[in-house]
Short mmCIF file of C-alpha atoms and ligand atoms in Angstrom, two decimals:
data_model
loop_
_atom_site.label_atom_id
_atom_site.label_comp_id
_atom_site.label_asym_id
_atom_site.label_seq_id
_atom_site.Cartn_x
_atom_site.Cartn_y
_atom_site.Cartn_z
CA UNK A 363 -24.12 12.85 3.68
CA UNK A 364 -23.37 13.83 0.15
CA UNK A 365 -21.24 16.35 0.68
CA UNK A 366 -19.02 15.39 3.68
CA UNK A 367 -15.25 15.42 3.55
CA UNK A 368 -14.13 11.84 2.75
CA UNK A 369 -11.14 9.98 3.77
CA UNK A 370 -10.34 6.40 2.35
CA UNK A 371 -7.61 4.79 4.47
CA UNK A 372 -6.72 1.39 3.87
CA UNK A 373 -4.08 -1.26 4.54
CA UNK A 374 -3.53 -3.71 1.54
CA UNK A 375 -0.45 -6.25 1.18
CA UNK A 376 0.68 -6.72 -2.58
CA UNK A 377 2.66 -10.06 -3.08
CA UNK A 378 2.07 -13.75 -2.99
CA UNK A 379 -1.51 -14.52 -1.69
CA UNK A 380 -3.76 -17.60 -1.26
CA UNK A 381 -6.82 -17.12 -3.46
CA UNK A 382 -9.22 -19.74 -4.15
CA UNK A 383 -6.96 -22.29 -2.72
CA UNK A 384 -3.72 -21.49 -4.89
CA UNK A 385 -0.86 -19.13 -4.12
CA UNK A 386 -1.12 -16.12 -6.57
CA UNK A 387 1.11 -13.05 -6.93
CA UNK A 388 -1.06 -9.86 -6.74
CA UNK A 389 0.33 -6.57 -8.36
CA UNK A 390 -2.04 -4.61 -6.44
CA UNK A 391 -3.67 -5.85 -3.21
CA UNK A 392 -7.43 -6.97 -3.13
CA UNK A 393 -8.03 -4.43 -0.49
CA UNK A 394 -6.27 -1.61 -2.44
CA UNK A 395 -8.66 -2.48 -5.50
CA UNK A 396 -11.69 -2.02 -3.46
CA UNK A 397 -10.59 1.36 -1.97
CA UNK A 398 -9.94 2.57 -5.51
CA UNK A 399 -13.60 1.47 -6.40
CA UNK A 400 -14.80 3.37 -3.59
CA UNK A 401 -12.91 6.38 -4.39
CA UNK A 402 -14.08 6.52 -7.97
CA UNK A 403 -17.94 6.45 -6.79
CA UNK A 404 -17.46 8.44 -3.65
CA UNK A 405 -14.38 10.97 -4.55
CA UNK A 406 -12.38 11.65 -1.21
CA UNK A 407 -8.65 11.33 -0.19
CA UNK A 408 -6.81 7.77 -0.54
CA UNK A 409 -4.50 7.09 2.42
CA UNK A 410 -2.14 3.91 2.46
CA UNK A 411 -1.49 2.73 6.14
CA UNK A 412 2.06 1.60 5.78
CA UNK A 413 3.79 0.01 8.63
CA UNK A 414 7.64 0.75 9.04
CA UNK A 415 8.32 -2.93 8.72
CA UNK A 416 7.32 -4.18 5.73
CA UNK A 417 5.63 -7.67 5.53
CA UNK A 418 7.54 -10.23 3.31
CA UNK A 419 6.03 -11.14 -0.18
CA UNK A 420 6.12 -14.72 0.83
CA UNK A 421 2.46 -15.78 2.11
CA UNK A 422 3.80 -18.17 4.83
CA UNK A 423 6.40 -15.98 6.40
CA UNK A 424 3.57 -13.41 6.47
CA UNK A 425 0.98 -15.60 8.08
CA UNK A 426 3.41 -16.41 10.77
CA UNK A 427 4.43 -12.88 11.51
CA UNK A 428 0.89 -11.79 11.50
CA UNK A 429 -0.03 -14.50 13.92
CA UNK A 430 2.55 -13.78 16.32
CA UNK A 431 1.72 -10.04 16.23
CA UNK A 432 -1.65 -10.94 16.95
CA UNK A 433 -0.75 -13.05 19.99
CA UNK A 434 1.19 -10.17 21.23
CA UNK A 435 -1.55 -7.69 21.01
CA UNK A 436 1.39 -5.74 18.85
CA UNK A 437 1.38 -2.26 17.77
CA UNK A 438 3.65 -2.22 14.61
CA UNK A 439 4.92 1.20 13.95
CA UNK A 440 3.21 3.19 11.25
CA UNK A 441 5.70 4.55 8.30
CA UNK A 442 3.23 7.54 7.27
CA UNK A 443 0.92 9.99 8.98
CA UNK A 444 -1.98 11.87 7.71
CA UNK A 445 -1.10 15.50 8.41
CA UNK A 446 -4.92 16.60 9.60
CA UNK A 447 -7.66 14.21 10.19
CA UNK A 448 -10.17 16.75 11.90
CA UNK A 449 -11.63 17.90 8.71
CA UNK A 450 -12.73 14.57 7.79
CA UNK A 451 -16.38 13.56 8.43
CA UNK A 452 -16.48 10.30 7.04
CA UNK A 453 -13.83 7.62 7.03
CA UNK A 454 -13.83 4.66 5.01
CA UNK A 455 -11.39 1.95 6.56
CA UNK A 456 -10.18 -0.94 4.36
CA UNK A 457 -8.21 -3.84 5.42
CA UNK A 458 -7.80 -7.60 4.83
CA UNK A 459 -9.11 -10.16 7.40
CA UNK A 460 -5.88 -11.54 9.14
CA UNK A 461 -6.46 -13.98 11.51
CA UNK A 462 -10.20 -13.14 12.24
CA UNK A 463 -9.60 -9.30 12.64
CA UNK A 464 -7.65 -6.38 11.02
CA UNK A 465 -3.74 -6.29 10.98
CA UNK A 466 -2.50 -5.10 14.09
CA UNK A 467 -1.05 -2.06 11.94
CA UNK A 468 -4.65 -1.10 11.46
CA UNK A 469 -4.83 -1.31 15.40
CA UNK A 470 -1.89 1.14 15.43
CA UNK A 471 -3.62 3.42 12.87
CA UNK A 472 -6.94 3.62 14.79
CA UNK A 473 -5.01 4.41 17.94
CA UNK A 474 -3.00 7.09 16.42
CA UNK A 475 -5.70 9.58 15.81
CA UNK A 476 -9.06 10.88 17.40
CA UNK A 477 -12.27 9.71 15.50
CA UNK A 478 -14.66 10.95 17.99
CA UNK A 479 -17.54 12.25 16.15
CA UNK A 480 -16.65 10.76 12.79
CA UNK A 481 -18.32 7.94 10.80
CA UNK A 482 -16.27 5.20 10.01
CA UNK A 483 -17.51 2.76 7.37
CA UNK A 484 -15.26 -0.55 7.53
CA UNK A 485 -14.55 -2.65 4.35
CA UNK A 486 -12.63 -5.93 4.34
CA UNK A 487 -11.40 -8.52 1.90
CA UNK A 488 -11.05 -11.79 3.00
CA UNK A 489 -11.11 -15.72 1.92
CA UNK A 490 -14.01 -16.89 3.81
CA UNK A 491 -14.11 -15.32 7.28
CA UNK A 492 -15.92 -11.93 6.38
CA UNK A 493 -15.42 -9.26 8.67
CA UNK A 494 -14.44 -11.33 11.61
CA UNK A 495 -14.51 -9.43 14.86
CA UNK A 496 -13.08 -6.42 13.04
CA UNK A 497 -16.16 -4.42 13.69
CA UNK A 498 -16.23 -4.81 17.26
CA UNK A 499 -12.57 -4.43 17.50
CA UNK A 500 -13.00 -0.94 15.50
CA UNK A 501 -15.87 0.19 18.16
CA UNK A 502 -13.62 -0.82 20.85
CA UNK A 503 -10.78 1.28 19.63
CA UNK A 504 -13.02 4.38 18.52
CA UNK A 505 -15.63 4.29 21.27
CA UNK A 506 -16.88 8.04 20.31
CA UNK A 507 -17.15 7.17 16.34
CA UNK A 508 -20.40 6.10 14.25
CA UNK A 509 -19.24 2.72 13.12
CA UNK A 510 -21.43 1.99 10.32
CA UNK A 511 -22.12 -1.90 9.22
CA UNK A 512 -19.21 -3.16 7.15
CA UNK A 513 -18.80 -4.68 3.93
CA UNK A 514 -16.96 -7.80 3.17
CA UNK A 515 -15.81 -9.02 -0.06
CA UNK A 516 -13.87 -12.26 -1.14
CA UNK A 517 -10.65 -11.34 -2.23
CA UNK A 518 -11.03 -13.48 -5.33
CA UNK A 519 -14.21 -11.33 -6.38
CA UNK A 520 -12.62 -7.86 -5.82
CA UNK A 521 -12.85 -7.14 -9.72
CA UNK A 522 -16.53 -8.05 -9.70
CA UNK A 523 -17.39 -6.15 -6.84
CA UNK A 524 -18.74 -2.82 -8.36
CA UNK A 525 -22.38 -3.68 -7.78
CA UNK A 526 -21.98 -5.06 -4.08
CA UNK A 527 -20.11 -1.80 -3.19
CA UNK A 528 -22.73 0.68 -4.79
CA UNK A 529 -25.59 -1.44 -3.19
CA UNK A 530 -23.68 -1.07 0.35
CA UNK A 531 -23.13 2.54 -0.03
CA UNK A 532 -26.65 3.23 -1.00
CA UNK A 533 -27.90 1.21 1.87
CA UNK A 534 -25.69 3.16 4.39
CA UNK A 535 -27.16 6.34 2.75
CA UNK A 536 -23.42 7.54 1.82
CA UNK A 537 -24.25 7.36 -1.82
CA UNK A 538 -27.61 8.80 -3.51
C1 LIG B 235 -1.56 -12.85 7.33
C2 LIG B 235 -2.72 -13.57 6.57
C3 LIG B 235 -3.93 -13.99 7.35
C4 LIG B 235 -5.08 -14.07 7.01
N1 LIG B 235 -6.05 -14.46 7.63
C5 LIG B 235 -7.10 -15.01 6.92
C6 LIG B 235 -8.62 -15.18 7.89
O1 LIG B 235 -8.37 -15.33 9.25
N2 LIG B 235 -9.48 -15.47 7.30
C7 LIG B 235 -9.88 -15.06 5.97
O2 LIG B 235 -10.95 -15.15 5.52
N3 LIG B 235 -8.65 -14.74 5.13
C8 LIG B 235 -7.47 -14.60 5.76
N4 LIG B 235 -6.53 -14.08 5.12
C9 LIG B 235 -6.59 -13.87 3.55
C10 LIG B 235 -6.90 -12.54 3.16
O3 LIG B 235 -7.92 -12.00 3.89
C11 LIG B 235 -7.37 -12.26 1.69
O4 LIG B 235 -6.33 -12.87 0.75
C12 LIG B 235 -7.45 -10.60 1.53
O5 LIG B 235 -8.12 -10.28 0.32
C13 LIG B 235 -6.02 -10.00 1.30
O6 LIG B 235 -5.97 -8.71 1.08
P1 LIG B 235 -5.06 -7.69 0.58
O7 LIG B 235 -4.57 -8.21 -0.73
O8 LIG B 235 -5.54 -6.65 0.35
O9 LIG B 235 -3.73 -7.65 1.51
C14 LIG B 235 -5.37 -13.98 5.52
C15 LIG B 235 -4.12 -13.69 4.53
C16 LIG B 235 -2.92 -13.04 5.32
C17 LIG B 235 -1.76 -12.75 4.41
#
């Protein structure tokens, strides 16, 4: 699909994170780095999915909040909105793996628009769990979208992920 209009929507959290067994402060979130790399290869519009209530910089506090949000099947309110999603044909959707799936804020995002007829290409960063159940969850939330096989990149490898990203795009036929 070389000439389709592309959106790269992603959630990513800056601040303290757990990388290779150590707490590390990230100036740019791992998923944001992958989103930027995809934009370099594909073009398209970048959109950061932001919740009204920001997550704490502290890793352990965020872990607890995210666990509770998942338990409650919460839908955190979004701080920003895309003006018009109708013109996009391909949506890259990026997120970190939080407790085995997407952050609940990404669930809110997917329920806020109509993705019928669109192609969704999920990508996630993680510390060992890969995509978890996120692809299944996206299909449930967007039953009329074409959800392509996702890409999982270990958070600690995002800066060396160019080749993996390129191969994934080629395999999906999005890059020629
Ligand atoms: C609240 C929270 C929950 C997480 N849960 C998981 C998990 O279940 N499995 C996993 O592999 N990594 C988990 N991680 C690690 C993140 O997926 C990983 O650090 C990711 O690269 C962070 O991306 P970001 O910098 O774009 O936010 C979790 C991190 C946080 C903060």
